Amino acid sequence: MAEIINGRKIAKEINESLKTKVEDFINKYKITPKLAVVIAGGDPASLFYVKMIAKSCERASIDFEKYSLPSETTEEELLKLIDNLNKNKKVSGIIVQVPLPEHINQERIQEAVNPSKDVDCFNPINMGRLALGKPEFLPCTPYAVYELMKRENIVVEGKHTVIVGRSNIVGRPMALILLQKKQYANATLTVCHSRTNNLSCFTRQADILIAAVGKPEIIKRDMVKEGVVIIDVGTNEVEGKLVGDVAYEEVLDKSSVITPVPGGIGPITNVMLMQNTLKAAGKLVVSE
Ligand code: NDP
């Protein structure tokens, strides 16, 4: 029977030590790290996510400020706000919530965020640094997976890791993180996506399988081998319930370690955002 990872417990532990670090930072520099979140329009999922971020900030003793803009906000207005936040010494980290309204060029906005405040790691400069193995920030969801591997002593080196999904938010940076010449990285990787022929041929070879697809329970029992470590990043709503990309009940007795959905990677992700915000606050202090 698999070891079932308790993501909520891990998130709580990380947050406790992070909160102490934030309090030490405040005492030392008389500055409270602050996260500015910009949201344009009323996408319900984004609004919910921003509420979760506010709670995470509160738990970590990090200041939170929300900038809610109407959906008819122009690109120039949004760029002006980002410019002000970039210059504002009280703001350590900036998130621009996506999706943005259709008339706004998302890439242009992400490029406008100062790379030193880009705690979501969306700016191409930060992605480039990660690709070169010299990251400034790690994108929060793959960072959560990496942190979990460290805490649970899941050794990647010498194992075959298969990632299903290559999005810029999860799959692709996950691959880049695991390719780093570092402990809990040095991975031998296969990355699969929607154009992969015979997906199960690859997933069956995985010692470690990371699913980031966004398709409920696409990974079935016959697609994994005995003893596999399964990290399920997928978060899919099915009939009012959250389910992962992995058919959890089916693979439970075949896997050695598994993250459930909900209660796996999700809760750790927001704490990593807080970790990045503290790091960004530190950069601001050093640069003064
Ligand atoms: P995207 O839709 O951006 O990417 C999905 C990826 O899966 C793409 O690379 C796509 O391939 C690939 N894919 C789609 N269908 C198949 C298939 N049939 N076989 C193999 N690969 C396939 O999603 P995200 O990366 O943003 O998110 C993935 C999942 O993770 C979602 O469920 C999302 O909700 C969840 N998530 C969870 C987070 C958390 O904190 N726990 C945070 C972020 C996301 P292609 O590139 O060819 O299109």
Short mmCIF file of C-alpha atoms and ligand atoms in Angstrom, two decimals:
data_model
loop_
_atom_site.label_atom_id
_atom_site.label_comp_id
_atom_site.label_asym_id
_atom_site.label_seq_id
_atom_site.Cartn_x
_atom_site.Cartn_y
_atom_site.Cartn_z
CA MET A 1 0.00 0.00 0.00
CA ALA A 2 1.32 3.43 -0.91
CA GLU A 3 2.61 6.06 1.46
CA ILE A 4 0.02 8.82 1.07
CA ILE A 5 1.56 12.27 1.21
CA ASN A 6 -0.21 14.74 3.46
CA GLY A 7 0.28 18.01 1.58
CA ARG A 8 -1.65 20.04 4.14
CA LYS A 9 0.65 18.90 6.94
CA ILE A 10 3.76 19.65 4.86
CA ALA A 11 2.40 23.08 3.92
CA LYS A 12 1.76 23.83 7.60
CA GLU A 13 5.29 22.80 8.58
CA ILE A 14 6.88 24.91 5.82
CA ASN A 15 4.68 27.84 6.77
CA GLU A 16 5.65 27.65 10.45
CA SER A 17 9.36 27.95 9.69
CA LEU A 18 8.68 30.55 6.99
CA LYS A 19 6.65 32.68 9.42
CA THR A 20 9.58 32.71 11.84
CA LYS A 21 11.90 33.80 9.00
CA VAL A 22 9.46 36.55 8.00
CA GLU A 23 9.27 37.79 11.61
CA ASP A 24 13.08 37.79 11.88
CA PHE A 25 13.22 39.73 8.61
CA ILE A 26 10.73 42.31 9.92
CA ASN A 27 12.69 42.71 13.17
CA LYS A 28 15.99 43.08 11.35
CA TYR A 29 15.01 45.40 8.49
CA LYS A 30 11.84 47.06 9.87
CA ILE A 31 10.15 46.18 6.58
CA THR A 32 7.26 43.76 6.15
CA PRO A 33 7.44 41.73 2.92
CA LYS A 34 4.48 42.59 0.75
CA LEU A 35 2.78 40.79 -2.10
CA ALA A 36 0.79 42.85 -4.61
CA VAL A 37 -1.79 40.93 -6.60
CA VAL A 38 -3.31 42.49 -9.70
CA ILE A 39 -6.56 41.13 -11.06
CA ALA A 40 -8.35 42.47 -14.13
CA GLY A 41 -11.93 41.35 -14.67
CA GLY A 42 -14.03 38.99 -12.63
CA ASP A 43 -12.91 35.46 -13.54
CA PRO A 44 -14.41 33.40 -10.66
CA ALA A 45 -11.48 30.94 -10.44
CA SER A 46 -9.04 33.88 -10.26
CA LEU A 47 -11.10 35.60 -7.58
CA PHE A 48 -11.12 32.41 -5.53
CA TYR A 49 -7.37 31.91 -6.00
CA VAL A 50 -6.67 35.50 -4.92
CA LYS A 51 -8.65 34.89 -1.72
CA MET A 52 -6.47 31.84 -1.03
CA ILE A 53 -3.34 33.93 -1.60
CA ALA A 54 -4.61 36.54 0.87
CA LYS A 55 -5.08 33.81 3.49
CA SER A 56 -1.60 32.39 2.81
CA CYS A 57 -0.11 35.88 3.25
CA GLU A 58 -1.89 36.28 6.56
CA ARG A 59 -0.62 32.89 7.77
CA ALA A 60 2.96 33.81 6.83
CA SER A 61 2.77 37.37 8.30
CA ILE A 62 3.29 38.82 4.81
CA ASP A 63 1.41 41.97 3.78
CA PHE A 64 -1.09 41.55 0.96
CA GLU A 65 -2.51 44.17 -1.35
CA LYS A 66 -5.08 43.53 -4.06
CA TYR A 67 -5.50 45.73 -7.13
CA SER A 68 -8.85 44.90 -8.71
CA LEU A 69 -9.27 46.44 -12.13
CA PRO A 70 -12.40 46.42 -14.29
CA SER A 71 -12.31 44.12 -17.34
CA GLU A 72 -12.30 47.16 -19.67
CA THR A 73 -8.92 48.31 -18.27
CA THR A 74 -6.55 49.06 -21.15
CA GLU A 75 -3.15 47.46 -21.60
CA GLU A 76 -1.51 50.87 -21.10
CA GLU A 77 -3.31 51.36 -17.77
CA LEU A 78 -2.22 47.94 -16.59
CA LEU A 79 1.37 48.58 -17.68
CA LYS A 80 1.32 51.88 -15.78
CA LEU A 81 0.16 50.11 -12.61
CA ILE A 82 2.88 47.48 -12.97
CA ASP A 83 5.46 50.21 -13.49
CA ASN A 84 4.32 51.88 -10.24
CA LEU A 85 4.46 48.56 -8.37
CA ASN A 86 7.93 47.86 -9.81
CA LYS A 87 9.12 51.21 -8.42
CA ASN A 88 7.33 50.92 -5.08
CA LYS A 89 9.96 49.94 -2.49
CA LYS A 90 7.26 48.65 -0.14
CA VAL A 91 6.18 46.00 -2.67
CA SER A 92 8.40 42.91 -2.63
CA GLY A 93 6.53 40.65 -5.04
CA ILE A 94 4.00 41.15 -7.84
CA ILE A 95 1.50 38.72 -9.30
CA VAL A 96 -0.68 39.53 -12.28
CA GLN A 97 -3.49 37.05 -12.21
CA VAL A 98 -4.27 35.26 -15.48
CA PRO A 99 -6.40 34.95 -17.57
CA LEU A 100 -6.37 38.64 -18.46
CA PRO A 101 -9.16 40.18 -20.56
CA GLU A 102 -8.73 39.23 -24.22
CA HIS A 103 -7.70 42.70 -25.45
CA ILE A 104 -4.63 42.64 -23.17
CA ASN A 105 -1.42 41.02 -24.37
CA GLN A 106 -0.53 38.63 -21.56
CA GLU A 107 3.10 38.19 -22.63
CA ARG A 108 3.70 41.95 -22.71
CA ILE A 109 2.31 42.24 -19.19
CA GLN A 110 4.39 39.36 -17.85
CA GLU A 111 7.52 40.85 -19.40
CA ALA A 112 6.77 44.17 -17.68
CA VAL A 113 7.02 42.75 -14.15
CA ASN A 114 10.46 43.47 -12.69
CA PRO A 115 12.25 40.06 -12.72
CA SER A 116 13.35 40.67 -9.10
CA LYS A 117 9.69 40.96 -8.04
CA ASP A 118 8.39 38.22 -10.35
CA VAL A 119 7.46 35.75 -7.61
CA ASP A 120 5.33 33.66 -9.99
CA CYS A 121 8.33 33.31 -12.34
CA PHE A 122 6.35 34.26 -15.44
CA ASN A 123 8.83 36.79 -16.80
CA PRO A 124 10.81 35.20 -19.69
CA ILE A 125 14.05 36.42 -18.07
CA ASN A 126 13.31 34.26 -15.05
CA MET A 127 12.25 31.30 -17.18
CA GLY A 128 15.49 31.74 -19.16
CA ARG A 129 17.53 31.73 -15.95
CA LEU A 130 15.77 28.55 -14.89
CA ALA A 131 16.48 26.98 -18.31
CA LEU A 132 20.19 27.78 -17.83
CA GLY A 133 20.17 26.15 -14.40
CA LYS A 134 20.58 29.48 -12.56
CA PRO A 135 17.07 30.26 -11.32
CA GLU A 136 16.15 33.43 -9.49
CA PHE A 137 12.74 32.11 -8.49
CA LEU A 138 11.14 28.73 -9.05
CA PRO A 139 7.55 28.72 -10.38
CA CYS A 140 5.36 27.88 -7.41
CA THR A 141 3.70 24.60 -8.45
CA PRO A 142 6.81 22.77 -9.69
CA TYR A 143 8.64 24.32 -6.73
CA ALA A 144 6.05 22.66 -4.47
CA VAL A 145 6.77 19.29 -6.13
CA TYR A 146 10.53 19.80 -5.73
CA GLU A 147 10.13 20.80 -2.07
CA LEU A 148 7.96 17.76 -1.45
CA MET A 149 10.61 15.51 -2.98
CA LYS A 150 13.25 16.98 -0.67
CA ARG A 151 11.08 16.63 2.42
CA GLU A 152 10.01 13.08 1.62
CA ASN A 153 13.52 12.14 0.48
CA ILE A 154 12.31 11.07 -2.95
CA VAL A 155 15.59 10.60 -4.78
CA VAL A 156 15.29 11.46 -8.46
CA GLU A 157 18.90 10.84 -9.49
CA GLY A 158 19.32 7.49 -11.19
CA LYS A 159 15.57 7.09 -11.66
CA HIS A 160 13.45 7.56 -14.76
CA THR A 161 11.07 10.47 -14.23
CA VAL A 162 8.16 10.90 -16.61
CA ILE A 163 6.29 14.21 -16.67
CA VAL A 164 2.94 14.30 -18.45
CA GLY A 165 2.26 17.90 -19.48
CA ARG A 166 4.52 20.65 -20.86
CA SER A 167 2.72 23.87 -19.96
CA ASN A 168 4.75 26.95 -19.10
CA ILE A 169 3.27 26.93 -15.59
CA VAL A 170 3.80 23.31 -14.57
CA GLY A 171 5.23 20.66 -16.91
CA ARG A 172 7.99 22.61 -18.67
CA PRO A 173 9.46 24.34 -15.56
CA MET A 174 9.10 21.04 -13.69
CA ALA A 175 11.40 19.44 -16.27
CA LEU A 176 13.87 22.32 -15.97
CA ILE A 177 13.93 22.11 -12.17
CA LEU A 178 14.57 18.38 -12.23
CA LEU A 179 17.34 18.80 -14.80
CA GLN A 180 19.35 21.03 -12.46
CA LYS A 181 22.69 19.66 -11.29
CA LYS A 182 21.46 19.47 -7.72
CA GLN A 183 20.42 17.05 -5.05
CA TYR A 184 16.83 15.90 -5.60
CA ALA A 185 17.27 16.78 -9.29
CA ASN A 186 19.78 15.34 -11.82
CA ALA A 187 16.79 13.63 -13.39
CA THR A 188 16.68 11.39 -16.41
CA LEU A 189 13.52 12.67 -17.99
CA THR A 190 10.76 11.95 -20.44
CA VAL A 191 8.21 14.71 -21.06
CA CYS A 192 4.90 13.66 -22.63
CA HIS A 193 2.11 15.85 -24.02
CA SER A 194 -1.01 15.71 -26.15
CA ARG A 195 0.98 14.73 -29.27
CA THR A 196 2.72 11.79 -27.57
CA ASN A 197 1.86 8.52 -29.27
CA ASN A 198 1.12 5.63 -26.92
CA LEU A 199 1.32 7.55 -23.65
CA SER A 200 1.12 4.42 -21.52
CA CYS A 201 4.29 3.03 -23.14
CA PHE A 202 6.14 5.92 -21.43
CA THR A 203 4.18 6.16 -18.17
CA ARG A 204 4.73 2.42 -17.57
CA GLN A 205 8.48 3.04 -17.59
CA ALA A 206 8.29 5.72 -14.91
CA ASP A 207 9.96 5.26 -11.54
CA ILE A 208 8.56 8.70 -10.74
CA LEU A 209 5.46 9.90 -12.55
CA ILE A 210 4.39 13.55 -12.44
CA ALA A 211 0.96 14.21 -13.92
CA ALA A 212 0.09 17.79 -14.93
CA VAL A 213 -2.48 17.34 -17.66
CA GLY A 214 -5.80 18.73 -16.49
CA LYS A 215 -7.77 15.63 -17.57
CA PRO A 216 -9.59 13.81 -14.76
CA GLU A 217 -8.09 10.41 -14.01
CA ILE A 218 -6.36 10.06 -17.38
CA ILE A 219 -3.63 7.93 -15.76
CA LYS A 220 -5.16 4.49 -15.15
CA ARG A 221 -3.95 1.43 -13.24
CA ASP A 222 -2.56 -0.33 -16.32
CA MET A 223 -0.47 2.75 -17.19
CA VAL A 224 1.84 2.58 -14.17
CA LYS A 225 4.32 0.03 -12.91
CA GLU A 226 4.57 -1.52 -9.43
CA GLY A 227 6.33 0.69 -6.90
CA VAL A 228 6.01 3.93 -8.86
CA VAL A 229 6.12 7.30 -7.05
CA ILE A 230 3.12 9.33 -8.24
CA ILE A 231 2.91 13.10 -7.96
CA ASP A 232 -0.50 14.25 -9.13
CA VAL A 233 -0.62 17.97 -9.89
CA GLY A 234 -3.95 17.80 -11.74
CA THR A 235 -6.89 19.59 -10.18
CA ASN A 236 -10.14 18.86 -12.00
CA GLU A 237 -13.68 19.51 -10.87
CA VAL A 238 -15.99 16.59 -11.57
CA GLU A 239 -19.59 16.77 -10.35
CA GLY A 240 -18.62 19.27 -7.66
CA LYS A 241 -15.67 17.18 -6.45
CA LEU A 242 -11.94 17.76 -7.01
CA VAL A 243 -10.11 14.89 -8.67
CA GLY A 244 -6.59 14.54 -9.96
CA ASP A 245 -5.16 13.40 -13.29
CA VAL A 246 -4.52 9.98 -11.78
CA ALA A 247 -7.19 7.36 -11.04
CA TYR A 248 -6.18 7.45 -7.38
CA GLU A 249 -8.13 4.45 -6.04
CA GLU A 250 -6.99 2.26 -8.94
CA VAL A 251 -3.26 2.92 -8.51
CA LEU A 252 -3.11 3.12 -4.71
CA ASP A 253 -1.89 -0.45 -4.16
CA LYS A 254 0.53 -0.30 -7.09
CA SER A 255 2.38 2.86 -6.10
CA SER A 256 4.97 3.27 -3.34
CA VAL A 257 4.25 6.96 -2.72
CA ILE A 258 1.30 9.04 -3.95
CA THR A 259 -0.02 12.58 -3.55
CA PRO A 260 -3.81 12.79 -3.23
CA VAL A 261 -6.10 15.38 -4.81
CA PRO A 262 -7.16 17.42 -2.94
CA GLY A 263 -4.64 17.72 -0.12
CA GLY A 264 -1.45 16.96 -2.05
CA ILE A 265 0.51 19.49 -4.11
CA GLY A 266 -2.18 22.21 -4.01
CA PRO A 267 -1.69 23.37 -0.38
CA ILE A 268 2.12 23.41 -0.76
CA THR A 269 1.97 25.63 -3.87
CA ASN A 270 0.75 28.75 -2.07
CA VAL A 271 3.37 28.41 0.66
CA MET A 272 6.08 28.37 -2.02
CA LEU A 273 4.65 31.65 -3.29
CA MET A 274 5.16 33.05 0.21
CA GLN A 275 8.72 31.69 0.21
CA ASN A 276 9.38 33.49 -3.09
CA THR A 277 7.92 36.72 -1.68
CA LEU A 278 10.29 36.62 1.28
CA LYS A 279 13.18 35.96 -1.10
CA ALA A 280 12.12 38.94 -3.22
CA ALA A 281 11.95 41.14 -0.11
CA GLY A 282 15.53 40.11 0.67
CA LYS A 283 16.67 41.12 -2.84
CA LEU A 284 15.09 44.55 -2.41
CA VAL A 285 16.96 45.11 0.86
CA VAL A 286 20.29 44.04 -0.67
CA SER A 287 19.80 46.26 -3.74
CA GLU A 288 19.35 49.44 -1.62
P1 NDP B 1 -2.41 23.14 -19.47
O1 NDP B 1 -3.75 22.87 -20.06
O2 NDP B 1 -1.78 24.45 -19.70
O3 NDP B 1 -1.40 22.00 -19.97
C1 NDP B 1 -1.78 20.67 -20.01
C2 NDP B 1 -0.67 19.84 -20.59
O4 NDP B 1 -1.14 18.50 -20.68
C3 NDP B 1 -0.25 20.28 -21.99
O5 NDP B 1 1.14 20.20 -22.13
C4 NDP B 1 -0.94 19.26 -22.89
O6 NDP B 1 -0.24 18.97 -24.09
C5 NDP B 1 -0.95 18.03 -22.01
N1 NDP B 1 -2.02 17.12 -22.39
C6 NDP B 1 -3.32 17.41 -22.63
N2 NDP B 1 -4.01 16.31 -22.95
C7 NDP B 1 -3.13 15.29 -22.93
C8 NDP B 1 -3.22 13.91 -23.19
N3 NDP B 1 -4.38 13.34 -23.53
N4 NDP B 1 -2.12 13.16 -23.07
C9 NDP B 1 -0.94 13.71 -22.69
N5 NDP B 1 -0.78 15.02 -22.45
C10 NDP B 1 -1.87 15.81 -22.55
O7 NDP B 1 -2.56 22.84 -17.91
P2 NDP B 1 -1.64 23.28 -16.68
O8 NDP B 1 -0.26 22.78 -16.88
O9 NDP B 1 -1.84 24.70 -16.36
O10 NDP B 1 -2.33 22.45 -15.52
C11 NDP B 1 -2.33 21.05 -15.53
C12 NDP B 1 -3.16 20.56 -14.36
O11 NDP B 1 -2.55 20.99 -13.14
C13 NDP B 1 -4.58 21.14 -14.31
O12 NDP B 1 -5.45 20.16 -13.77
C14 NDP B 1 -4.47 22.30 -13.35
O13 NDP B 1 -5.69 22.59 -12.71
C15 NDP B 1 -3.46 21.76 -12.36
N6 NDP B 1 -2.72 22.78 -11.66
C16 NDP B 1 -2.57 22.61 -10.31
C17 NDP B 1 -1.86 23.52 -9.58
C18 NDP B 1 -1.64 23.28 -8.13
O14 NDP B 1 -1.16 24.13 -7.44
N7 NDP B 1 -1.92 22.10 -7.62
C19 NDP B 1 -1.33 24.75 -10.19
C20 NDP B 1 -1.45 24.78 -11.63
C21 NDP B 1 -2.15 23.83 -12.32
P3 NDP B 1 0.03 20.08 -25.24
O15 NDP B 1 1.17 20.91 -24.73
O16 NDP B 1 0.39 19.29 -26.42
O17 NDP B 1 -1.23 20.86 -25.37
#
